[in-house]
Amino acid sequence: MTKRVIVTGGSGLAGKWVVEDLVAHGYEVLNLDRVPMAKPVARTLITDLTDAGQVFNAMASSTTPKEFDDDLEPKPIDAIVHFAAIPRILVTTDNEVFRINVMATYNVLDAASKLGIKKVIVASSETTYGIVFAHRHRDPQYFPLDEQYPVDPMDSYAMSKVINEVTAKAFHARTGADIYCFRIGNVLDPVDYQKFPGWLKDPGLRKRIAWSYIDGRDLATACRLGIEKDGLGFEVMNVAADDVSSDLPTAELLKRFYPGVPVKKQLGQFETLLSNEKLKKLLGWQQQYRWREQAPR
Ligand SMILES: NC(=O)c1ccc[n+]([C@@H]2O[C@H](COP(=O)([O-])OP(=O)(O)OC[C@H]3O[C@@H](n4cnc5c(N)ncnc54)[C@H](O)[C@@H]3O)[C@@H](O)[C@H]2O)c1
């Protein structure tokens, strides 16, 4: 049976891997984005997700790959992967980051709920922990950052992501749909591994993201596993590699950059500070792409 998935933001850095992976696994994928895909492995319907009318229209439309296909009748959608967003601060004004991210997510979840779509994966962010875009250096309350952490960011981007998680929980309460929010670490494309020599030389560069990373292809696998895993209800899960993006041991990074922050568990030599235990437990996710195997030597 065809599984129909709408991906939003599939023209972006992370979303393109999700579209590619789903198409490779036999899904029929429609991408909703403001811009086309650089490598169009699925059809893009140009949509402004901050406009509720466009979102309802797009989500009720045909996902068929081509306009000359035999059957252009709209069919029910099995799942949505919602990645479209302004993905950081300082690229547009703070109020626009907040408005676009919050309204796009509300519109997608509202339409999904009213159209009876039972599974939505939402891109949240590690920035919700309040460290990444803080005005000045900020120690977290503890490491590793896990989903129980009382999130308290101060920037407009992370604020929008915290609100999106609250919105997602509210729509789950209304419909019972499975909505999984992924607090994603720093997403890497294969070309980004070229940056490792510079990052290793200056470990302070990645201090704000607690040296997290996630290969876009591993993130795509997590999304597919989420689509395929039914019945979890509303869940928040970190999505991060097993290891830190540094050749310094985790204990050394903590000693140099976060002395005095309580560490809640015994950490492995290079263990991530953005816990991925929940993702592994709930979705059976495993990391495939490690910087030590991908980066130039
Ligand atoms: N890149 C990272 O390291 C990272 C880390 C954590 C979370 N995230 C989240 O993952 C998601 C994808 O991030 P990315 O790095 O691929 O960003 P990106 O900017 O490369 O892609 C986002 C896509 O969303 C589209 N978009 C933005 N506003 C839109 C609108 N109003 N209507 C329709 N489309 C719109 C853009 O055109 C773009 O193609 C985002 O939700 C981001 O917040 C990214």
XYZ file of C-alpha atoms and ligand atoms in Angstrom:
341
model
C 0.000 0.000 0.000
C 1.258 3.475 -0.909
C 2.152 5.501 2.113
C 1.626 9.197 1.466
C 3.732 11.666 3.406
C 3.847 15.450 3.267
C 7.212 16.930 4.168
C 7.412 20.669 4.862
C 10.706 22.444 4.340
C 11.914 19.606 2.102
C 13.936 22.083 0.044
C 16.132 22.899 3.052
C 19.359 21.501 4.473
C 17.725 18.840 6.650
C 14.389 18.326 4.887
C 15.982 17.261 1.617
C 17.444 14.184 3.351
C 14.020 13.314 4.736
C 12.416 13.555 1.282
C 15.211 11.536 -0.312
C 15.091 8.793 2.323
C 11.296 8.441 2.191
C 11.242 8.298 -1.625
C 14.029 5.683 -1.510
C 11.856 3.633 0.873
C 8.835 3.676 -1.443
C 6.815 6.512 0.078
C 4.885 8.990 -2.091
C 6.152 12.365 -0.908
C 4.872 15.873 -1.492
C 7.133 18.715 -0.401
C 5.592 21.975 0.807
C 8.082 24.804 0.704
C 8.443 28.401 -0.383
C 11.195 27.381 -2.813
C 11.818 24.351 -5.074
C 14.244 21.543 -4.187
C 17.761 21.858 -5.648
C 17.574 18.120 -6.489
C 13.866 17.486 -7.120
C 13.421 13.858 -6.030
C 9.759 14.640 -5.201
C 7.233 17.232 -6.322
C 7.252 20.564 -4.503
C 4.043 22.511 -4.051
C 5.013 26.124 -3.441
C 3.214 27.006 -0.212
C 3.536 29.702 2.420
C 2.858 27.787 5.612
C 2.103 30.941 7.599
C -1.089 31.207 5.513
C -3.683 28.793 6.963
C -5.689 28.770 3.731
C -2.689 27.618 1.746
C -1.858 24.958 4.349
C -5.375 23.472 4.352
C -5.468 23.573 0.555
C -2.037 21.957 0.177
C -2.726 19.238 2.735
C -6.004 18.331 1.041
C -4.454 18.178 -2.427
C -3.071 15.305 -4.487
C 0.407 14.018 -3.603
C 0.853 12.426 -7.006
C 4.370 13.039 -8.338
C 3.433 14.385 -11.822
C 0.619 16.494 -13.236
C 0.050 13.984 -16.102
C -0.262 10.927 -13.797
C -3.353 8.739 -14.360
C -5.001 9.558 -11.047
C -4.981 13.156 -9.795
C -7.628 12.544 -7.138
C -6.490 13.745 -3.654
C -5.957 10.773 -1.283
C -5.634 10.658 2.546
C -2.219 11.558 3.949
C -0.608 9.040 6.324
C 1.942 11.327 7.956
C 3.486 14.776 7.985
C 7.092 15.663 8.680
C 7.103 19.363 9.523
C 10.562 20.865 9.058
C 9.844 24.268 7.458
C 11.064 27.116 9.641
C 13.510 29.956 9.973
C 16.213 27.720 11.490
C 18.134 30.193 13.622
C 18.275 33.778 14.938
C 19.979 36.700 13.184
C 18.838 35.799 9.624
C 15.664 37.863 9.830
C 14.169 39.962 12.611
C 13.369 38.228 15.900
C 9.627 38.866 15.566
C 9.609 37.289 12.091
C 11.463 34.203 13.345
C 8.872 33.874 16.082
C 5.841 34.592 13.862
C 6.833 32.312 10.994
C 7.862 29.374 13.164
C 4.915 29.544 15.537
C 2.205 30.213 12.929
C 3.516 27.681 10.400
C 3.496 24.984 13.079
C 0.056 25.945 14.376
C -1.353 25.887 10.824
C 0.203 22.505 9.990
C -1.004 20.885 13.235
C -4.454 22.477 13.007
C -4.938 21.272 9.424
C -3.547 17.818 10.277
C -5.946 17.553 13.194
C -9.005 18.671 11.169
C -8.102 16.470 8.185
C -7.669 13.430 10.442
C -3.936 12.905 9.841
C -2.746 10.605 12.606
C 1.036 11.098 12.618
C 3.123 14.275 12.653
C 6.868 14.589 13.229
C 7.788 18.154 14.218
C 11.292 19.631 14.047
C 12.080 21.094 17.443
C 15.597 21.986 18.491
C 18.379 21.589 21.039
C 18.179 25.391 21.368
C 15.132 24.867 23.626
C 17.652 24.084 26.407
C 18.478 27.799 26.381
C 22.243 27.625 25.898
C 22.750 27.918 22.132
C 21.385 31.416 21.459
C 21.614 32.861 24.975
C 22.726 36.510 25.030
C 25.927 35.539 26.815
C 27.542 32.341 28.083
C 25.074 30.370 30.108
C 25.620 27.188 32.055
C 22.843 24.616 31.805
C 21.359 23.282 35.031
C 22.967 19.916 34.316
C 24.470 17.663 31.659
C 23.662 15.582 29.688
C 20.700 17.536 28.342
C 17.726 15.210 28.395
C 14.030 15.556 27.676
C 13.214 16.076 31.384
C 15.213 19.314 31.456
C 13.083 22.376 32.383
C 13.546 24.300 29.135
C 13.975 28.064 29.647
C 15.401 29.800 26.555
C 15.641 33.588 26.110
C 15.864 33.929 22.289
C 13.031 34.189 19.784
C 13.969 31.059 17.808
C 14.147 28.697 20.794
C 11.052 30.337 22.262
C 9.203 29.525 19.041
C 10.315 25.894 19.309
C 9.191 25.584 22.947
C 5.814 27.024 21.967
C 5.605 24.602 19.038
C 6.076 21.692 21.451
C 3.238 23.077 23.595
C 1.076 23.455 20.468
C 1.875 19.875 19.463
C 0.926 18.570 22.909
C -2.364 20.481 22.770
C -3.311 19.032 19.371
C -2.404 15.562 20.604
C -4.742 16.121 23.574
C -7.483 17.122 21.161
C -7.210 14.284 18.650
C -5.018 11.577 20.183
C -2.797 11.699 17.088
C 0.840 10.659 17.423
C 2.947 13.820 17.434
C 6.691 13.379 17.960
C 8.808 16.516 18.456
C 12.479 16.021 17.644
C 14.942 18.267 19.510
C 17.513 18.139 16.768
C 21.234 18.789 17.276
C 23.475 20.585 14.784
C 22.619 19.085 11.368
C 25.560 18.200 9.128
C 25.652 17.674 5.377
C 28.455 15.491 3.988
C 30.300 18.691 2.879
C 30.284 19.971 6.456
C 32.785 17.276 7.485
C 35.398 19.398 5.652
C 35.052 21.903 8.516
C 36.264 19.442 11.141
C 39.976 20.348 11.007
C 39.076 23.932 12.003
C 36.542 22.800 14.610
C 39.034 20.411 16.198
C 41.686 23.109 16.377
C 39.355 25.449 18.278
C 36.960 23.376 20.432
C 35.424 26.552 21.896
C 33.720 27.161 18.518
C 31.113 24.477 19.229
C 30.730 25.129 22.947
C 27.257 26.688 22.619
C 25.863 23.572 20.935
C 27.603 21.354 23.508
C 29.490 19.759 20.562
C 26.316 18.080 19.312
C 25.894 16.981 15.713
C 23.619 14.812 13.638
C 24.213 13.736 10.059
C 21.223 14.725 7.891
C 20.931 11.121 6.728
C 20.732 9.829 10.300
C 18.097 12.470 11.042
C 16.109 11.274 8.012
C 16.225 7.708 9.358
C 14.870 8.936 12.691
C 11.948 10.599 10.858
C 11.153 7.416 8.925
C 11.312 5.325 12.121
C 8.947 7.849 13.714
C 6.517 7.500 10.819
C 6.670 3.733 11.140
C 6.242 3.656 14.939
C 2.609 4.116 15.922
C 0.977 4.626 19.289
C 3.504 6.673 21.274
C 1.134 9.656 21.590
C 2.898 12.959 22.263
C 6.657 12.598 22.743
C 9.715 14.843 22.731
C 12.984 13.202 21.713
C 16.505 14.538 21.280
C 18.072 13.586 17.942
C 21.858 13.611 18.188
C 24.905 11.511 17.382
C 26.324 9.198 20.036
C 29.565 11.169 20.247
C 30.735 14.775 20.623
C 32.052 16.603 17.548
C 35.471 17.012 19.127
C 38.593 14.902 19.524
C 38.741 15.947 23.167
C 37.064 13.567 25.621
C 33.723 14.773 26.934
C 35.117 15.099 30.480
C 37.883 17.401 29.203
C 35.385 19.581 27.282
C 33.283 19.911 30.425
C 36.337 20.768 32.556
C 37.475 23.473 30.112
C 34.158 25.046 29.093
C 31.492 24.120 31.646
C 33.305 23.636 34.982
C 30.876 23.399 37.862
C 27.897 22.139 35.836
C 26.531 19.003 37.534
C 26.847 15.836 35.447
C 23.952 13.477 36.114
C 25.425 10.218 34.849
C 28.680 8.425 34.195
C 29.661 9.444 30.644
C 31.603 7.414 28.095
C 34.905 8.823 26.777
C 33.370 10.810 23.900
C 29.713 10.520 24.853
C 27.260 13.132 23.600
C 25.998 15.815 25.988
C 22.636 15.833 24.147
C 21.236 12.512 25.323
C 19.878 10.290 22.544
C 18.841 7.458 24.876
C 15.121 8.116 24.498
C 15.281 8.143 20.694
C 17.068 4.810 20.731
C 14.690 3.289 23.237
C 11.433 4.472 21.652
C 12.291 4.272 17.944
C 15.189 1.800 17.855
C 17.332 4.421 16.071
C 21.048 3.753 15.572
C 23.710 6.145 14.320
C 25.190 5.316 10.889
C 27.353 8.349 10.125
C 30.164 9.279 12.532
C 32.442 12.293 12.076
C 35.556 10.183 12.690
C 34.725 8.124 9.589
C 33.486 11.051 7.468
C 35.911 13.907 8.177
C 39.157 14.358 6.199
C 42.322 13.369 8.035
N 20.085 22.926 10.777
C 20.182 22.610 12.063
O 21.296 22.425 12.600
C 18.944 22.439 12.910
C 19.084 22.066 14.261
C 17.937 21.897 15.035
C 16.689 22.060 14.470
N 16.563 22.429 13.173
C 15.217 22.577 12.607
O 15.114 21.673 11.515
C 14.270 22.243 10.518
C 15.008 22.307 9.190
O 16.127 23.177 9.343
P 17.140 23.426 8.140
O 18.469 23.617 8.733
O 16.926 22.407 7.085
O 16.642 24.854 7.629
P 16.603 25.397 6.141
O 16.472 26.893 6.230
O 17.730 24.847 5.342
O 15.244 24.779 5.608
C 14.003 25.276 6.039
C 13.067 25.273 4.834
O 11.810 25.830 5.272
C 11.311 26.648 4.237
N 10.396 27.652 4.803
C 10.695 28.632 5.677
N 9.595 29.357 5.934
C 8.590 28.818 5.196
C 7.215 29.139 5.035
N 6.653 30.169 5.656
N 6.485 28.378 4.200
C 7.039 27.321 3.541
N 8.330 26.985 3.663
C 9.097 27.728 4.479
C 12.550 27.281 3.606
O 12.263 27.727 2.282
C 13.555 26.140 3.673
O 13.582 25.377 2.487
C 13.830 23.584 11.050
O 12.584 23.451 11.698
C 14.906 23.941 12.044
O 14.434 24.861 13.019
C 17.662 22.604 12.370
